[in-house]
Amino acid sequence: MEALLAPSARPRTSTKASVQSLTPELELLLSTEISSGQTLKVQAAAGTGKSTALRLYATRRPHLHALYLTFSTSEAEIKKKEYGAFGLRHVQVSTLHARAHLVTHDLHGGDVAANLELTATALAALTKTSPIDWSLARRTSVERVVSRFTASLCPSFDETLLEGESMAILEAGRAVWKAACDPHHPLRPTHDMYLKASLLSKERRSAMFKDIDIVFVDEAQDLTEAQLALVEDHNDRHWSSILVYDFRQRLYGFRHAASEAYLRGLPSVAVLHLTSSWRFGGRLASLASA
């Protein structure tokens, strides 16, 4: 059972990056220490300064090599400039896909598809069937099965990925995955496919977080189970992590974002809450989230 951690006896010295009049909730977060392999979860309402909280946490710990993971490339660029402006050179800013892209270069050689390019002819060749067997509806079903697989924790294609489709669709998805993981095959992997390939390889997972002491995950409510597992699902991980999320701001359920139950069930040393801001109180934060 997750327990609330007590703050350390004496918080670290604040720097110029600190915010005046920190709320007790935020000060508790900033003064909470976590060890290698541990996870701290923070449920933060809209406008309560969760991104600022992560920056201040890093500011108080210049001895830690931190990795700030954000959801999109555009947001990563914004955060790089922000952390650079505060002189936080011990913090790297990236997306999970960017980290996975580096460690899977041998798989794709930099040639990645935005979406699966499944023509009837291509599927027929992969499954040793006829192109007339692969109508648009059936090709779309294969794409859905592959998408569920890449977002999930499943180590291989099995019947749990089917949602009314036939076993032939599952077999086709398995063939597509095998082809995409073959650097000599013309079928290019998608971004989610090479990320899944990283999850399935212990060596690649470890390489993604080489020399990192702590990982900050912002907007964790919009990550898939596979994405969360890259950070969390390691028996021998050498880094700690802070997951920040707000279930009311979950936007990517249609892209297989992990369920609220899954995120709540991830092991952690504590769940802290940010319900108000130094700018305004909890009632307005709750209204903004709603």
PDB file of C-alpha atoms in Angstrom:
ATOM      1  CA  MET A   1       0.000   0.000   0.000  1.00  0.00           C
ATOM      2  CA  GLU A   2       1.289   3.455  -0.877  1.00  0.00           C
ATOM      3  CA  ALA A   3       2.177   5.563   2.140  1.00  0.00           C
ATOM      4  CA  LEU A   4       2.634   9.288   2.428  1.00  0.00           C
ATOM      5  CA  LEU A   5       6.288  10.141   2.950  1.00  0.00           C
ATOM      6  CA  ALA A   6       7.278  12.671   5.530  1.00  0.00           C
ATOM      7  CA  PRO A   7       9.407  15.563   4.282  1.00  0.00           C
ATOM      8  CA  SER A   8      13.098  15.465   5.052  1.00  0.00           C
ATOM      9  CA  ALA A   9      14.165  17.168   8.240  1.00  0.00           C
ATOM     10  CA  ARG A  10      15.631  20.128   6.426  1.00  0.00           C
ATOM     11  CA  PRO A  11      14.863  21.039   2.822  1.00  0.00           C
ATOM     12  CA  ARG A  12      17.755  21.854   0.530  1.00  0.00           C
ATOM     13  CA  THR A  13      18.733  25.444  -0.008  1.00  0.00           C
ATOM     14  CA  SER A  14      16.533  27.204  -2.560  1.00  0.00           C
ATOM     15  CA  THR A  15      18.048  28.990  -5.530  1.00  0.00           C
ATOM     16  CA  LYS A  16      17.011  31.863  -7.740  1.00  0.00           C
ATOM     17  CA  ALA A  17      14.672  29.440  -9.553  1.00  0.00           C
ATOM     18  CA  SER A  18      12.500  29.058  -6.451  1.00  0.00           C
ATOM     19  CA  VAL A  19       9.013  30.468  -6.256  1.00  0.00           C
ATOM     20  CA  GLN A  20       8.086  32.702  -3.355  1.00  0.00           C
ATOM     21  CA  SER A  21       5.445  31.555  -0.880  1.00  0.00           C
ATOM     22  CA  LEU A  22       5.458  27.883  -1.752  1.00  0.00           C
ATOM     23  CA  THR A  23       2.351  26.005  -0.699  1.00  0.00           C
ATOM     24  CA  PRO A  24       2.797  23.312   1.984  1.00  0.00           C
ATOM     25  CA  GLU A  25       1.917  20.678  -0.637  1.00  0.00           C
ATOM     26  CA  LEU A  26       4.636  21.877  -2.984  1.00  0.00           C
ATOM     27  CA  GLU A  27       7.204  22.196  -0.214  1.00  0.00           C
ATOM     28  CA  LEU A  28       6.439  18.625   0.839  1.00  0.00           C
ATOM     29  CA  LEU A  29       7.057  17.447  -2.710  1.00  0.00           C
ATOM     30  CA  LEU A  30      10.297  19.402  -3.066  1.00  0.00           C
ATOM     31  CA  SER A  31      11.689  18.087   0.195  1.00  0.00           C
ATOM     32  CA  THR A  32      10.790  14.431  -0.432  1.00  0.00           C
ATOM     33  CA  GLU A  33      13.797  12.256  -1.249  1.00  0.00           C
ATOM     34  CA  ILE A  34      13.483   9.042  -3.276  1.00  0.00           C
ATOM     35  CA  SER A  35      16.110   6.382  -3.798  1.00  0.00           C
ATOM     36  CA  SER A  36      17.232   4.562  -6.932  1.00  0.00           C
ATOM     37  CA  GLY A  37      14.548   2.207  -8.214  1.00  0.00           C
ATOM     38  CA  GLN A  38      11.754   4.044  -6.392  1.00  0.00           C
ATOM     39  CA  THR A  39       8.814   5.961  -7.842  1.00  0.00           C
ATOM     40  CA  LEU A  40       7.014   8.982  -6.438  1.00  0.00           C
ATOM     41  CA  LYS A  41       3.589   9.760  -7.888  1.00  0.00           C
ATOM     42  CA  VAL A  42       2.127  13.266  -7.875  1.00  0.00           C
ATOM     43  CA  GLN A  43      -1.519  13.879  -8.704  1.00  0.00           C
ATOM     44  CA  ALA A  44      -1.740  17.531  -9.684  1.00  0.00           C
ATOM     45  CA  ALA A  45      -4.781  19.600 -10.613  1.00  0.00           C
ATOM     46  CA  ALA A  46      -4.674  22.046 -13.505  1.00  0.00           C
ATOM     47  CA  GLY A  47      -2.767  25.232 -12.795  1.00  0.00           C
ATOM     48  CA  THR A  48      -1.078  23.962  -9.638  1.00  0.00           C
ATOM     49  CA  GLY A  49       2.392  24.310 -11.115  1.00  0.00           C
ATOM     50  CA  LYS A  50       3.307  20.678 -11.744  1.00  0.00           C
ATOM     51  CA  SER A  51       5.876  21.557 -14.412  1.00  0.00           C
ATOM     52  CA  THR A  52       7.339  24.225 -12.144  1.00  0.00           C
ATOM     53  CA  ALA A  53       7.420  21.696  -9.305  1.00  0.00           C
ATOM     54  CA  LEU A  54       9.592  19.366 -11.389  1.00  0.00           C
ATOM     55  CA  ARG A  55      11.937  22.215 -12.309  1.00  0.00           C
ATOM     56  CA  LEU A  56      12.283  23.256  -8.665  1.00  0.00           C
ATOM     57  CA  TYR A  57      12.867  19.643  -7.633  1.00  0.00           C
ATOM     58  CA  ALA A  58      15.753  19.487 -10.108  1.00  0.00           C
ATOM     59  CA  THR A  59      17.046  22.889  -8.980  1.00  0.00           C
ATOM     60  CA  ARG A  60      17.423  21.656  -5.421  1.00  0.00           C
ATOM     61  CA  ARG A  61      19.365  18.585  -6.594  1.00  0.00           C
ATOM     62  CA  PRO A  62      22.159  19.718  -8.933  1.00  0.00           C
ATOM     63  CA  HIS A  63      24.106  16.542  -8.111  1.00  0.00           C
ATOM     64  CA  LEU A  64      21.528  14.348  -9.902  1.00  0.00           C
ATOM     65  CA  HIS A  65      21.579  13.699 -13.646  1.00  0.00           C
ATOM     66  CA  ALA A  66      17.903  14.187 -14.463  1.00  0.00           C
ATOM     67  CA  LEU A  67      15.841  13.359 -17.533  1.00  0.00           C
ATOM     68  CA  TYR A  68      12.647  15.332 -18.086  1.00  0.00           C
ATOM     69  CA  LEU A  69      10.271  13.405 -20.363  1.00  0.00           C
ATOM     70  CA  THR A  70       7.477  15.281 -22.026  1.00  0.00           C
ATOM     71  CA  PHE A  71       4.714  14.131 -24.325  1.00  0.00           C
ATOM     72  CA  SER A  72       5.489  16.011 -27.558  1.00  0.00           C
ATOM     73  CA  THR A  73       8.509  17.273 -29.479  1.00  0.00           C
ATOM     74  CA  SER A  74       7.195  20.839 -29.439  1.00  0.00           C
ATOM     75  CA  GLU A  75       6.803  20.782 -25.658  1.00  0.00           C
ATOM     76  CA  ALA A  76      10.296  19.295 -25.326  1.00  0.00           C
ATOM     77  CA  GLU A  77      11.752  22.250 -27.227  1.00  0.00           C
ATOM     78  CA  ILE A  78       9.954  24.683 -24.925  1.00  0.00           C
ATOM     79  CA  LYS A  79      11.222  22.883 -21.839  1.00  0.00           C
ATOM     80  CA  LYS A  80      14.800  22.755 -23.154  1.00  0.00           C
ATOM     81  CA  LYS A  81      14.802  26.537 -23.448  1.00  0.00           C
ATOM     82  CA  GLU A  82      13.210  26.910 -20.013  1.00  0.00           C
ATOM     83  CA  TYR A  83      15.694  24.637 -18.259  1.00  0.00           C
ATOM     84  CA  GLY A  84      18.562  26.247 -20.128  1.00  0.00           C
ATOM     85  CA  ALA A  85      17.413  29.716 -19.055  1.00  0.00           C
ATOM     86  CA  PHE A  86      17.611  28.587 -15.423  1.00  0.00           C
ATOM     87  CA  GLY A  87      21.069  27.118 -15.936  1.00  0.00           C
ATOM     88  CA  LEU A  88      19.947  23.570 -15.151  1.00  0.00           C
ATOM     89  CA  ARG A  89      22.608  21.829 -17.220  1.00  0.00           C
ATOM     90  CA  HIS A  90      22.217  18.615 -15.237  1.00  0.00           C
ATOM     91  CA  VAL A  91      18.731  18.117 -16.740  1.00  0.00           C
ATOM     92  CA  GLN A  92      18.163  16.567 -20.162  1.00  0.00           C
ATOM     93  CA  VAL A  93      14.800  17.163 -21.856  1.00  0.00           C
ATOM     94  CA  SER A  94      13.399  14.679 -24.343  1.00  0.00           C
ATOM     95  CA  THR A  95      10.454  12.562 -25.420  1.00  0.00           C
ATOM     96  CA  LEU A  96      10.376   8.807 -24.912  1.00  0.00           C
ATOM     97  CA  HIS A  97      10.202   8.325 -28.666  1.00  0.00           C
ATOM     98  CA  ALA A  98      13.369  10.358 -29.182  1.00  0.00           C
ATOM     99  CA  ARG A  99      15.245   8.218 -26.652  1.00  0.00           C
ATOM    100  CA  ALA A 100      13.916   5.016 -28.203  1.00  0.00           C
ATOM    101  CA  HIS A 101      14.797   6.236 -31.705  1.00  0.00           C
ATOM    102  CA  LEU A 102      18.477   6.409 -30.765  1.00  0.00           C
ATOM    103  CA  VAL A 103      18.730   2.904 -29.322  1.00  0.00           C
ATOM    104  CA  THR A 104      16.829   1.267 -32.204  1.00  0.00           C
ATOM    105  CA  HIS A 105      18.761   2.840 -35.078  1.00  0.00           C
ATOM    106  CA  ASP A 106      19.995  -0.604 -36.120  1.00  0.00           C
ATOM    107  CA  LEU A 107      16.352  -1.584 -36.643  1.00  0.00           C
ATOM    108  CA  HIS A 108      15.162   1.334 -38.790  1.00  0.00           C
ATOM    109  CA  GLY A 109      18.299   3.189 -39.911  1.00  0.00           C
ATOM    110  CA  GLY A 110      16.436   6.456 -39.470  1.00  0.00           C
ATOM    111  CA  ASP A 111      13.787   5.487 -42.018  1.00  0.00           C
ATOM    112  CA  VAL A 112      10.551   5.588 -40.012  1.00  0.00           C
ATOM    113  CA  ALA A 113       6.940   5.814 -41.197  1.00  0.00           C
ATOM    114  CA  ALA A 114       4.429   8.181 -39.631  1.00  0.00           C
ATOM    115  CA  ASN A 115       1.750   5.520 -40.174  1.00  0.00           C
ATOM    116  CA  LEU A 116       1.720   1.891 -41.246  1.00  0.00           C
ATOM    117  CA  GLU A 117       1.718   1.634 -45.033  1.00  0.00           C
ATOM    118  CA  LEU A 118      -0.354  -1.519 -45.432  1.00  0.00           C
ATOM    119  CA  THR A 119      -1.493  -2.052 -48.994  1.00  0.00           C
ATOM    120  CA  ALA A 120      -3.479  -5.106 -50.031  1.00  0.00           C
ATOM    121  CA  THR A 121      -0.475  -6.283 -52.033  1.00  0.00           C
ATOM    122  CA  ALA A 122       1.895  -5.882 -49.079  1.00  0.00           C
ATOM    123  CA  LEU A 123      -0.392  -7.782 -46.707  1.00  0.00           C
ATOM    124  CA  ALA A 124      -0.932 -10.521 -49.245  1.00  0.00           C
ATOM    125  CA  ALA A 125       2.838 -10.970 -49.572  1.00  0.00           C
ATOM    126  CA  LEU A 126       3.312 -11.056 -45.796  1.00  0.00           C
ATOM    127  CA  THR A 127       0.511 -13.546 -45.178  1.00  0.00           C
ATOM    128  CA  LYS A 128       0.886 -15.598 -48.401  1.00  0.00           C
ATOM    129  CA  THR A 129      -2.701 -14.864 -49.397  1.00  0.00           C
ATOM    130  CA  SER A 130      -4.376 -12.973 -52.222  1.00  0.00           C
ATOM    131  CA  PRO A 131      -4.650  -9.147 -52.391  1.00  0.00           C
ATOM    132  CA  ILE A 132      -8.422  -9.529 -52.815  1.00  0.00           C
ATOM    133  CA  ASP A 133      -8.526 -10.905 -49.261  1.00  0.00           C
ATOM    134  CA  TRP A 134      -7.441  -7.524 -47.889  1.00  0.00           C
ATOM    135  CA  SER A 135     -10.194  -4.990 -48.189  1.00  0.00           C
ATOM    136  CA  LEU A 136      -9.778  -1.572 -46.616  1.00  0.00           C
ATOM    137  CA  ALA A 137     -11.820  -2.702 -43.596  1.00  0.00           C
ATOM    138  CA  ARG A 138      -9.577  -5.725 -43.005  1.00  0.00           C
ATOM    139  CA  ARG A 139      -6.398  -3.680 -43.446  1.00  0.00           C
ATOM    140  CA  THR A 140      -7.751  -1.202 -40.897  1.00  0.00           C
ATOM    141  CA  SER A 141      -8.394  -4.084 -38.488  1.00  0.00           C
ATOM    142  CA  VAL A 142      -4.772  -5.204 -38.829  1.00  0.00           C
ATOM    143  CA  GLU A 143      -3.594  -1.670 -38.100  1.00  0.00           C
ATOM    144  CA  ARG A 144      -5.768  -1.594 -34.967  1.00  0.00           C
ATOM    145  CA  VAL A 145      -4.353  -4.885 -33.686  1.00  0.00           C
ATOM    146  CA  VAL A 146      -0.780  -3.706 -34.268  1.00  0.00           C
ATOM    147  CA  SER A 147      -1.592  -0.433 -32.517  1.00  0.00           C
ATOM    148  CA  ARG A 148      -2.976  -2.256 -29.477  1.00  0.00           C
ATOM    149  CA  PHE A 149       0.124  -4.430 -29.378  1.00  0.00           C
ATOM    150  CA  THR A 150       2.590  -1.528 -29.513  1.00  0.00           C
ATOM    151  CA  ALA A 151       0.709   0.309 -26.753  1.00  0.00           C
ATOM    152  CA  SER A 152       0.422  -2.714 -24.482  1.00  0.00           C
ATOM    153  CA  LEU A 153       2.662  -4.767 -22.208  1.00  0.00           C
ATOM    154  CA  CYS A 154       2.096  -7.917 -24.297  1.00  0.00           C
ATOM    155  CA  PRO A 155       5.441  -9.519 -25.210  1.00  0.00           C
ATOM    156  CA  SER A 156       3.896 -11.137 -28.303  1.00  0.00           C
ATOM    157  CA  PHE A 157       0.686 -11.205 -30.318  1.00  0.00           C
ATOM    158  CA  ASP A 158      -2.031 -13.118 -28.490  1.00  0.00           C
ATOM    159  CA  GLU A 159      -5.807 -13.265 -28.365  1.00  0.00           C
ATOM    160  CA  THR A 160      -6.061 -10.510 -25.731  1.00  0.00           C
ATOM    161  CA  LEU A 161      -5.360  -8.049 -28.551  1.00  0.00           C
ATOM    162  CA  LEU A 162      -8.470  -9.065 -30.457  1.00  0.00           C
ATOM    163  CA  GLU A 163     -11.633  -7.053 -30.022  1.00  0.00           C
ATOM    164  CA  GLY A 164     -13.989  -8.901 -32.314  1.00  0.00           C
ATOM    165  CA  GLU A 165     -11.486  -9.477 -35.120  1.00  0.00           C
ATOM    166  CA  SER A 166     -10.614 -12.919 -36.434  1.00  0.00           C
ATOM    167  CA  MET A 167      -7.480 -14.948 -35.796  1.00  0.00           C
ATOM    168  CA  ALA A 168      -6.464 -14.204 -39.395  1.00  0.00           C
ATOM    169  CA  ILE A 169      -6.221 -10.534 -38.453  1.00  0.00           C
ATOM    170  CA  LEU A 170      -4.056 -11.424 -35.466  1.00  0.00           C
ATOM    171  CA  GLU A 171      -1.754 -13.538 -37.637  1.00  0.00           C
ATOM    172  CA  ALA A 172      -1.482 -10.694 -40.128  1.00  0.00           C
ATOM    173  CA  GLY A 173      -0.571  -8.300 -37.338  1.00  0.00           C
ATOM    174  CA  ARG A 174       2.135 -10.679 -36.171  1.00  0.00           C
ATOM    175  CA  ALA A 175       3.527 -10.841 -39.723  1.00  0.00           C
ATOM    176  CA  VAL A 176       3.517  -7.036 -39.981  1.00  0.00           C
ATOM    177  CA  TRP A 177       5.392  -6.733 -36.690  1.00  0.00           C
ATOM    178  CA  LYS A 178       8.008  -9.277 -37.764  1.00  0.00           C
ATOM    179  CA  ALA A 179       8.557  -7.471 -41.059  1.00  0.00           C
ATOM    180  CA  ALA A 180       8.825  -4.064 -39.404  1.00  0.00           C
ATOM    181  CA  CYS A 181      11.501  -5.401 -37.036  1.00  0.00           C
ATOM    182  CA  ASP A 182      13.555  -6.727 -39.960  1.00  0.00           C
ATOM    183  CA  PRO A 183      15.971  -3.964 -41.081  1.00  0.00           C
ATOM    184  CA  HIS A 184      16.183  -5.619 -44.502  1.00  0.00           C
ATOM    185  CA  HIS A 185      12.425  -5.630 -45.101  1.00  0.00           C
ATOM    186  CA  PRO A 186      10.940  -2.698 -47.064  1.00  0.00           C
ATOM    187  CA  LEU A 187       8.089  -2.243 -44.560  1.00  0.00           C
ATOM    188  CA  ARG A 188       9.114   0.682 -42.385  1.00  0.00           C
ATOM    189  CA  PRO A 189       8.346   0.651 -38.655  1.00  0.00           C
ATOM    190  CA  THR A 190       6.283   3.418 -37.111  1.00  0.00           C
ATOM    191  CA  HIS A 191       7.421   5.480 -34.130  1.00  0.00           C
ATOM    192  CA  ASP A 192       5.304   3.402 -31.763  1.00  0.00           C
ATOM    193  CA  MET A 193       6.779   0.202 -33.206  1.00  0.00           C
ATOM    194  CA  TYR A 194      10.392   1.069 -32.483  1.00  0.00           C
ATOM    195  CA  LEU A 195       9.358   2.265 -29.031  1.00  0.00           C
ATOM    196  CA  LYS A 196       7.775  -1.153 -28.426  1.00  0.00           C
ATOM    197  CA  ALA A 197      10.960  -2.797 -29.706  1.00  0.00           C
ATOM    198  CA  SER A 198      12.857  -0.846 -27.048  1.00  0.00           C
ATOM    199  CA  LEU A 199      10.527  -2.150 -24.345  1.00  0.00           C
ATOM    200  CA  LEU A 200      11.048  -5.744 -25.443  1.00  0.00           C
ATOM    201  CA  SER A 201      14.838  -5.475 -25.236  1.00  0.00           C
ATOM    202  CA  LYS A 202      16.518  -5.243 -21.837  1.00  0.00           C
ATOM    203  CA  GLU A 203      19.675  -3.856 -23.438  1.00  0.00           C
ATOM    204  CA  ARG A 204      17.809  -1.129 -25.291  1.00  0.00           C
ATOM    205  CA  ARG A 205      15.765  -0.183 -22.233  1.00  0.00           C
ATOM    206  CA  SER A 206      18.913   0.214 -20.166  1.00  0.00           C
ATOM    207  CA  ALA A 207      20.628   2.227 -22.909  1.00  0.00           C
ATOM    208  CA  MET A 208      17.722   4.691 -22.972  1.00  0.00           C
ATOM    209  CA  PHE A 209      18.482   5.701 -19.390  1.00  0.00           C
ATOM    210  CA  LYS A 210      22.254   5.379 -19.322  1.00  0.00           C
ATOM    211  CA  ASP A 211      23.854   7.734 -16.765  1.00  0.00           C
ATOM    212  CA  ILE A 212      20.426   9.000 -15.599  1.00  0.00           C
ATOM    213  CA  ASP A 213      19.745   9.253 -11.852  1.00  0.00           C
ATOM    214  CA  ILE A 214      16.133  10.450 -11.891  1.00  0.00           C
ATOM    215  CA  VAL A 215      13.393  10.607 -14.511  1.00  0.00           C
ATOM    216  CA  PHE A 216      10.579  13.177 -14.476  1.00  0.00           C
ATOM    217  CA  VAL A 217       7.449  12.143 -16.391  1.00  0.00           C
ATOM    218  CA  ASP A 218       5.047  15.003 -17.034  1.00  0.00           C
ATOM    219  CA  GLU A 219       1.442  14.369 -18.183  1.00  0.00           C
ATOM    220  CA  ALA A 220       1.772  10.682 -17.321  1.00  0.00           C
ATOM    221  CA  GLN A 221      -1.984  10.219 -17.718  1.00  0.00           C
ATOM    222  CA  ASP A 222      -1.549  10.353 -21.515  1.00  0.00           C
ATOM    223  CA  LEU A 223       1.155   7.671 -21.807  1.00  0.00           C
ATOM    224  CA  THR A 224       0.425   4.118 -22.896  1.00  0.00           C
ATOM    225  CA  GLU A 225       1.225   1.124 -20.718  1.00  0.00           C
ATOM    226  CA  ALA A 226       4.232   0.435 -22.953  1.00  0.00           C
ATOM    227  CA  GLN A 227       5.550   3.970 -22.517  1.00  0.00           C
ATOM    228  CA  LEU A 228       5.099   3.900 -18.759  1.00  0.00           C
ATOM    229  CA  ALA A 229       6.738   0.483 -18.553  1.00  0.00           C
ATOM    230  CA  LEU A 230       9.860   1.810 -20.273  1.00  0.00           C
ATOM    231  CA  VAL A 231      10.384   4.042 -17.243  1.00  0.00           C
ATOM    232  CA  GLU A 232       8.860   1.925 -14.507  1.00  0.00           C
ATOM    233  CA  ASP A 233       9.029  -1.774 -15.328  1.00  0.00           C
ATOM    234  CA  HIS A 234      12.630  -2.629 -14.463  1.00  0.00           C
ATOM    235  CA  ASN A 235      13.613  -4.950 -11.659  1.00  0.00           C
ATOM    236  CA  ASP A 236      17.152  -3.601 -11.662  1.00  0.00           C
ATOM    237  CA  ARG A 237      16.688   0.012 -12.712  1.00  0.00           C
ATOM    238  CA  HIS A 238      19.269   2.414 -11.368  1.00  0.00           C
ATOM    239  CA  TRP A 239      17.144   5.554 -11.576  1.00  0.00           C
ATOM    240  CA  SER A 240      14.275   6.906  -9.507  1.00  0.00           C
ATOM    241  CA  SER A 241      11.217   8.510 -11.094  1.00  0.00           C
ATOM    242  CA  ILE A 242       8.514  11.068 -10.456  1.00  0.00           C
ATOM    243  CA  LEU A 243       5.228  10.604 -12.317  1.00  0.00           C
ATOM    244  CA  VAL A 244       3.025  13.694 -12.483  1.00  0.00           C
ATOM    245  CA  TYR A 245      -0.532  13.333 -13.737  1.00  0.00           C
ATOM    246  CA  ASP A 246      -4.092  14.604 -13.641  1.00  0.00           C
ATOM    247  CA  PHE A 247      -6.749  12.101 -14.691  1.00  0.00           C
ATOM    248  CA  ARG A 248      -9.159  14.918 -15.555  1.00  0.00           C
ATOM    249  CA  GLN A 249      -6.740  16.118 -18.232  1.00  0.00           C
ATOM    250  CA  ARG A 250      -6.512  12.719 -19.942  1.00  0.00           C
ATOM    251  CA  LEU A 251      -6.807  13.404 -23.682  1.00  0.00           C
ATOM    252  CA  TYR A 252      -5.356  10.383 -25.456  1.00  0.00           C
ATOM    253  CA  GLY A 253      -7.588   7.503 -24.516  1.00  0.00           C
ATOM    254  CA  PHE A 254      -8.257   6.998 -28.236  1.00  0.00           C
ATOM    255  CA  ARG A 255      -4.515   6.350 -28.642  1.00  0.00           C
ATOM    256  CA  HIS A 256      -4.543   3.660 -25.965  1.00  0.00           C
ATOM    257  CA  ALA A 257      -3.390   5.823 -23.056  1.00  0.00           C
ATOM    258  CA  ALA A 258      -3.115   3.708 -19.920  1.00  0.00           C
ATOM    259  CA  SER A 259      -6.234   3.504 -17.800  1.00  0.00           C
ATOM    260  CA  GLU A 260      -6.608   5.335 -14.523  1.00  0.00           C
ATOM    261  CA  ALA A 261      -6.644   1.962 -12.749  1.00  0.00           C
ATOM    262  CA  TYR A 262      -3.323   0.983 -14.324  1.00  0.00           C
ATOM    263  CA  LEU A 263      -1.624   4.230 -13.375  1.00  0.00           C
ATOM    264  CA  ARG A 264      -2.971   4.054  -9.828  1.00  0.00           C
ATOM    265  CA  GLY A 265      -1.722   0.480  -9.557  1.00  0.00           C
ATOM    266  CA  LEU A 266       1.877   1.262 -10.428  1.00  0.00           C
ATOM    267  CA  PRO A 267       4.052   0.684  -7.337  1.00  0.00           C
ATOM    268  CA  SER A 268       5.285   3.825  -5.631  1.00  0.00           C
ATOM    269  CA  VAL A 269       6.656   4.939  -2.303  1.00  0.00           C
ATOM    270  CA  ALA A 270       4.012   7.645  -2.005  1.00  0.00           C
ATOM    271  CA  VAL A 271       1.265   9.557  -3.744  1.00  0.00           C
ATOM    272  CA  LEU A 272       1.449  13.294  -3.147  1.00  0.00           C
ATOM    273  CA  HIS A 273      -1.156  15.826  -4.239  1.00  0.00           C
ATOM    274  CA  LEU A 274      -1.017  19.342  -5.622  1.00  0.00           C
ATOM    275  CA  THR A 275      -4.486  20.817  -5.218  1.00  0.00           C
ATOM    276  CA  SER A 276      -3.677  24.521  -5.063  1.00  0.00           C
ATOM    277  CA  SER A 277      -1.153  26.994  -6.377  1.00  0.00           C
ATOM    278  CA  TRP A 278       0.831  29.885  -4.992  1.00  0.00           C
ATOM    279  CA  ARG A 279      -1.277  31.832  -7.531  1.00  0.00           C
ATOM    280  CA  PHE A 280      -4.723  30.589  -6.466  1.00  0.00           C
ATOM    281  CA  GLY A 281      -6.443  28.062  -4.243  1.00  0.00           C
ATOM    282  CA  GLY A 282      -7.646  24.506  -4.642  1.00  0.00           C
ATOM    283  CA  ARG A 283     -11.225  25.403  -5.553  1.00  0.00           C
ATOM    284  CA  LEU A 284     -10.145  27.234  -8.707  1.00  0.00           C
ATOM    285  CA  ALA A 285      -7.641  24.491  -9.578  1.00  0.00           C
ATOM    286  CA  SER A 286     -10.409  21.899  -9.350  1.00  0.00           C
ATOM    287  CA  LEU A 287     -12.651  24.034 -11.550  1.00  0.00           C
ATOM    288  CA  ALA A 288      -9.875  24.428 -14.139  1.00  0.00           C
ATOM    289  CA  SER A 289      -9.363  20.660 -14.277  1.00  0.00           C
ATOM    290  CA  ALA A 290     -13.081  20.057 -14.664  1.00  0.00           C
TER     291      ALA A 290
END
